[in-house]
Amino acid sequence: MAYPKEKREQIRRAYVLDGLSLEVSAQMSGVAYGTAQRWKNAARDAGDDWDKVKAAHVFAGSSLEELGRSMITALILQFNSTMARIETADKDGEPLQPAERVKLLVSLTDALNKAVSSSKRLLPETNQLATALEVIQLLSHFIKENYPQHLQAFADVLEPFGHEIERVYG
Protein backbone atom coordinates (compact mmCIF):
# COMPACT_ATOMS: atom_id res chain seq x y z
CA MET A 1 0.00 0.00 0.00
CA ALA A 2 1.38 3.39 -0.99
CA TYR A 3 1.19 6.04 1.71
CA PRO A 4 1.31 9.79 1.22
CA LYS A 5 4.54 11.55 2.15
CA GLU A 6 2.70 13.15 5.08
CA LYS A 7 2.40 9.75 6.82
CA ARG A 8 6.18 9.31 6.78
CA GLU A 9 6.64 12.83 8.14
CA GLN A 10 3.98 12.22 10.80
CA ILE A 11 5.80 9.09 12.01
CA ARG A 12 9.20 10.82 11.96
CA ARG A 13 7.82 13.77 13.94
CA ALA A 14 6.17 11.49 16.52
CA TYR A 15 9.33 9.39 16.84
CA VAL A 16 11.98 12.12 16.80
CA LEU A 17 10.30 15.17 18.32
CA ASP A 18 7.52 13.72 20.46
CA GLY A 19 9.71 10.91 21.80
CA LEU A 20 7.30 8.10 20.94
CA SER A 21 8.67 4.67 20.16
CA LEU A 22 8.66 3.71 16.49
CA GLU A 23 6.06 1.04 17.20
CA VAL A 24 3.69 3.47 18.91
CA SER A 25 4.33 6.14 16.25
CA ALA A 26 3.43 3.66 13.52
CA GLN A 27 0.33 2.39 15.30
CA MET A 28 -0.95 5.88 16.00
CA SER A 29 -0.42 6.81 12.34
CA GLY A 30 -2.19 3.73 11.03
CA VAL A 31 0.94 2.34 9.37
CA ALA A 32 2.41 -1.12 9.84
CA TYR A 33 5.49 -1.21 12.07
CA GLY A 34 7.50 -2.93 9.32
CA THR A 35 6.72 -0.09 6.93
CA ALA A 36 7.75 2.52 9.49
CA GLN A 37 10.99 0.62 10.13
CA ARG A 38 11.72 0.52 6.38
CA TRP A 39 11.12 4.26 6.14
CA LYS A 40 13.42 4.88 9.09
CA ASN A 41 16.15 2.69 7.58
CA ALA A 42 15.79 4.34 4.16
CA ALA A 43 16.05 7.78 5.77
CA ARG A 44 19.18 6.68 7.65
CA ASP A 45 20.73 5.39 4.42
CA ALA A 46 19.92 8.76 2.83
CA GLY A 47 21.68 10.62 5.66
CA ASP A 48 18.71 11.38 7.94
CA ASP A 49 19.35 9.21 11.01
CA TRP A 50 16.19 9.53 13.11
CA ASP A 51 17.90 8.00 16.15
CA LYS A 52 20.75 10.52 16.12
CA VAL A 53 18.35 13.43 15.75
CA LYS A 54 16.20 12.06 18.56
CA ALA A 55 19.24 11.64 20.82
CA ALA A 56 20.46 15.15 20.03
CA HIS A 57 17.13 16.60 21.14
CA VAL A 58 17.33 14.71 24.42
CA PHE A 59 20.98 15.40 25.23
CA ALA A 60 21.13 19.06 24.21
CA GLY A 61 22.28 21.04 27.20
CA SER A 62 21.19 18.67 29.97
CA SER A 63 22.96 17.59 33.13
CA LEU A 64 22.74 13.91 33.98
CA GLU A 65 19.98 14.46 36.55
CA GLU A 66 18.05 16.74 34.18
CA LEU A 67 18.41 14.13 31.48
CA GLY A 68 16.91 11.45 33.73
CA ARG A 69 14.00 13.68 34.66
CA SER A 70 13.53 14.71 31.03
CA MET A 71 13.46 11.09 29.96
CA ILE A 72 10.80 10.18 32.52
CA THR A 73 8.81 13.33 31.79
CA ALA A 74 8.91 12.69 28.05
CA LEU A 75 7.67 9.15 28.50
CA ILE A 76 4.87 10.26 30.81
CA LEU A 77 3.88 12.86 28.22
CA GLN A 78 4.05 10.13 25.59
CA PHE A 79 1.78 7.98 27.74
CA ASN A 80 -0.71 10.84 28.13
CA SER A 81 -0.57 11.65 24.43
CA THR A 82 -1.22 8.03 23.50
CA MET A 83 -4.09 7.81 25.98
CA ALA A 84 -5.62 10.96 24.48
CA ARG A 85 -5.27 9.53 20.97
CA ILE A 86 -6.95 6.30 22.04
CA GLU A 87 -9.81 8.26 23.58
CA THR A 88 -10.07 10.42 20.44
CA ALA A 89 -10.28 7.29 18.28
CA ASP A 90 -13.13 6.07 20.49
CA LYS A 91 -14.98 9.38 20.17
CA ASP A 92 -14.41 9.53 16.41
CA GLY A 93 -16.25 6.24 16.04
CA GLU A 94 -13.12 4.32 15.07
CA PRO A 95 -12.23 2.58 18.35
CA LEU A 96 -9.19 0.36 18.49
CA GLN A 97 -9.77 -3.35 18.81
CA PRO A 98 -9.19 -4.58 22.40
CA ALA A 99 -6.08 -6.57 21.46
CA GLU A 100 -4.60 -3.61 19.57
CA ARG A 101 -5.43 -1.25 22.44
CA VAL A 102 -3.79 -3.51 25.03
CA LYS A 103 -0.76 -4.07 22.76
CA LEU A 104 -0.32 -0.32 22.42
CA LEU A 105 -0.67 0.28 26.16
CA VAL A 106 1.63 -2.62 27.08
CA SER A 107 4.26 -1.38 24.62
CA LEU A 108 4.08 2.08 26.11
CA THR A 109 4.18 0.76 29.67
CA ASP A 110 7.17 -1.39 28.75
CA ALA A 111 9.06 1.61 27.35
CA LEU A 112 8.27 3.66 30.43
CA ASN A 113 9.23 0.78 32.72
CA LYS A 114 12.61 0.37 31.00
CA ALA A 115 13.32 4.09 31.19
CA VAL A 116 12.36 4.25 34.84
CA SER A 117 14.49 1.19 35.62
CA SER A 118 17.51 2.69 33.88
CA SER A 119 17.12 5.99 35.73
CA LYS A 120 16.93 4.52 39.24
CA ARG A 121 20.55 5.45 39.94
CA LEU A 122 19.98 9.01 38.75
CA LEU A 123 16.59 9.50 40.37
CA PRO A 124 15.99 7.28 43.39
CA GLU A 125 12.40 8.55 43.69
CA THR A 126 11.52 6.67 40.50
CA ASN A 127 11.96 3.32 42.25
CA GLN A 128 8.30 3.15 43.35
CA LEU A 129 7.14 4.14 39.89
CA ALA A 130 9.28 1.37 38.37
CA THR A 131 7.70 -1.20 40.67
CA ALA A 132 4.18 0.02 39.88
CA LEU A 133 4.84 -0.10 36.14
CA GLU A 134 6.37 -3.55 36.37
CA VAL A 135 3.28 -4.84 38.17
CA ILE A 136 1.04 -3.32 35.49
CA GLN A 137 3.13 -4.93 32.77
CA LEU A 138 3.02 -8.33 34.49
CA LEU A 139 -0.74 -8.04 34.92
CA SER A 140 -1.14 -7.08 31.26
CA HIS A 141 0.75 -10.14 30.08
CA PHE A 142 -1.09 -12.37 32.56
CA ILE A 143 -4.51 -11.23 31.36
CA LYS A 144 -3.50 -11.51 27.71
CA GLU A 145 -2.23 -15.07 28.19
CA ASN A 146 -4.83 -16.42 30.62
CA TYR A 147 -7.98 -14.32 30.23
CA PRO A 148 -8.02 -12.84 26.71
CA GLN A 149 -11.79 -12.42 26.88
CA HIS A 150 -11.20 -9.71 29.49
CA LEU A 151 -8.81 -7.60 27.38
CA GLN A 152 -11.44 -4.94 26.64
CA ALA A 153 -12.38 -4.54 30.30
CA PHE A 154 -8.71 -4.41 31.26
CA ALA A 155 -8.03 -1.73 28.64
CA ASP A 156 -11.01 0.27 29.88
CA VAL A 157 -9.67 0.16 33.45
CA LEU A 158 -6.01 0.64 32.52
CA GLU A 159 -6.56 3.99 30.81
CA PRO A 160 -7.88 5.90 33.84
CA PHE A 161 -5.59 3.93 36.15
CA GLY A 162 -2.60 5.22 34.16
CA HIS A 163 -3.60 8.75 35.12
CA GLU A 164 -3.82 7.65 38.76
CA ILE A 165 -0.32 6.11 38.62
CA GLU A 166 1.00 9.36 37.19
CA ARG A 167 -0.75 11.40 39.89
CA VAL A 168 0.61 9.27 42.72
CA TYR A 169 4.12 8.47 41.42
CA GLY A 170 4.71 11.02 38.65
Coordinates of C-alpha atoms in Angstrom, one line a residue, residues 105-163:
L105 CA -0.7 0.3 26.2
V106 CA 1.6 -2.6 27.1
S107 CA 4.3 -1.4 24.6
L108 CA 4.1 2.1 26.1
T109 CA 4.2 0.8 29.7
D110 CA 7.2 -1.4 28.7
A111 CA 9.1 1.6 27.4
L112 CA 8.3 3.7 30.4
N113 CA 9.2 0.8 32.7
K114 CA 12.6 0.4 31.0
A115 CA 13.3 4.1 31.2
V116 CA 12.4 4.2 34.8
S117 CA 14.5 1.2 35.6
S118 CA 17.5 2.7 33.9
S119 CA 17.1 6.0 35.7
K120 CA 16.9 4.5 39.2
R121 CA 20.5 5.4 39.9
L122 CA 20.0 9.0 38.8
L123 CA 16.6 9.5 40.4
P124 CA 16.0 7.3 43.4
E125 CA 12.4 8.6 43.7
T126 CA 11.5 6.7 40.5
N127 CA 12.0 3.3 42.3
Q128 CA 8.3 3.2 43.4
L129 CA 7.1 4.1 39.9
A130 CA 9.3 1.4 38.4
T131 CA 7.7 -1.2 40.7
A132 CA 4.2 0.0 39.9
L133 CA 4.8 -0.1 36.1
E134 CA 6.4 -3.6 36.4
V135 CA 3.3 -4.8 38.2
I136 CA 1.0 -3.3 35.5
Q137 CA 3.1 -4.9 32.8
L138 CA 3.0 -8.3 34.5
L139 CA -0.7 -8.0 34.9
S140 CA -1.1 -7.1 31.3
H141 CA 0.8 -10.1 30.1
F142 CA -1.1 -12.4 32.6
I143 CA -4.5 -11.2 31.4
K144 CA -3.5 -11.5 27.7
E145 CA -2.2 -15.1 28.2
N146 CA -4.8 -16.4 30.6
Y147 CA -8.0 -14.3 30.2
P148 CA -8.0 -12.8 26.7
Q149 CA -11.8 -12.4 26.9
H150 CA -11.2 -9.7 29.5
L151 CA -8.8 -7.6 27.4
Q152 CA -11.4 -4.9 26.6
A153 CA -12.4 -4.5 30.3
F154 CA -8.7 -4.4 31.3
A155 CA -8.0 -1.7 28.6
D156 CA -11.0 0.3 29.9
V157 CA -9.7 0.2 33.5
L158 CA -6.0 0.6 32.5
E159 CA -6.6 4.0 30.8
P160 CA -7.9 5.9 33.8
F161 CA -5.6 3.9 36.1
G162 CA -2.6 5.2 34.2
H163 CA -3.6 8.8 35.1

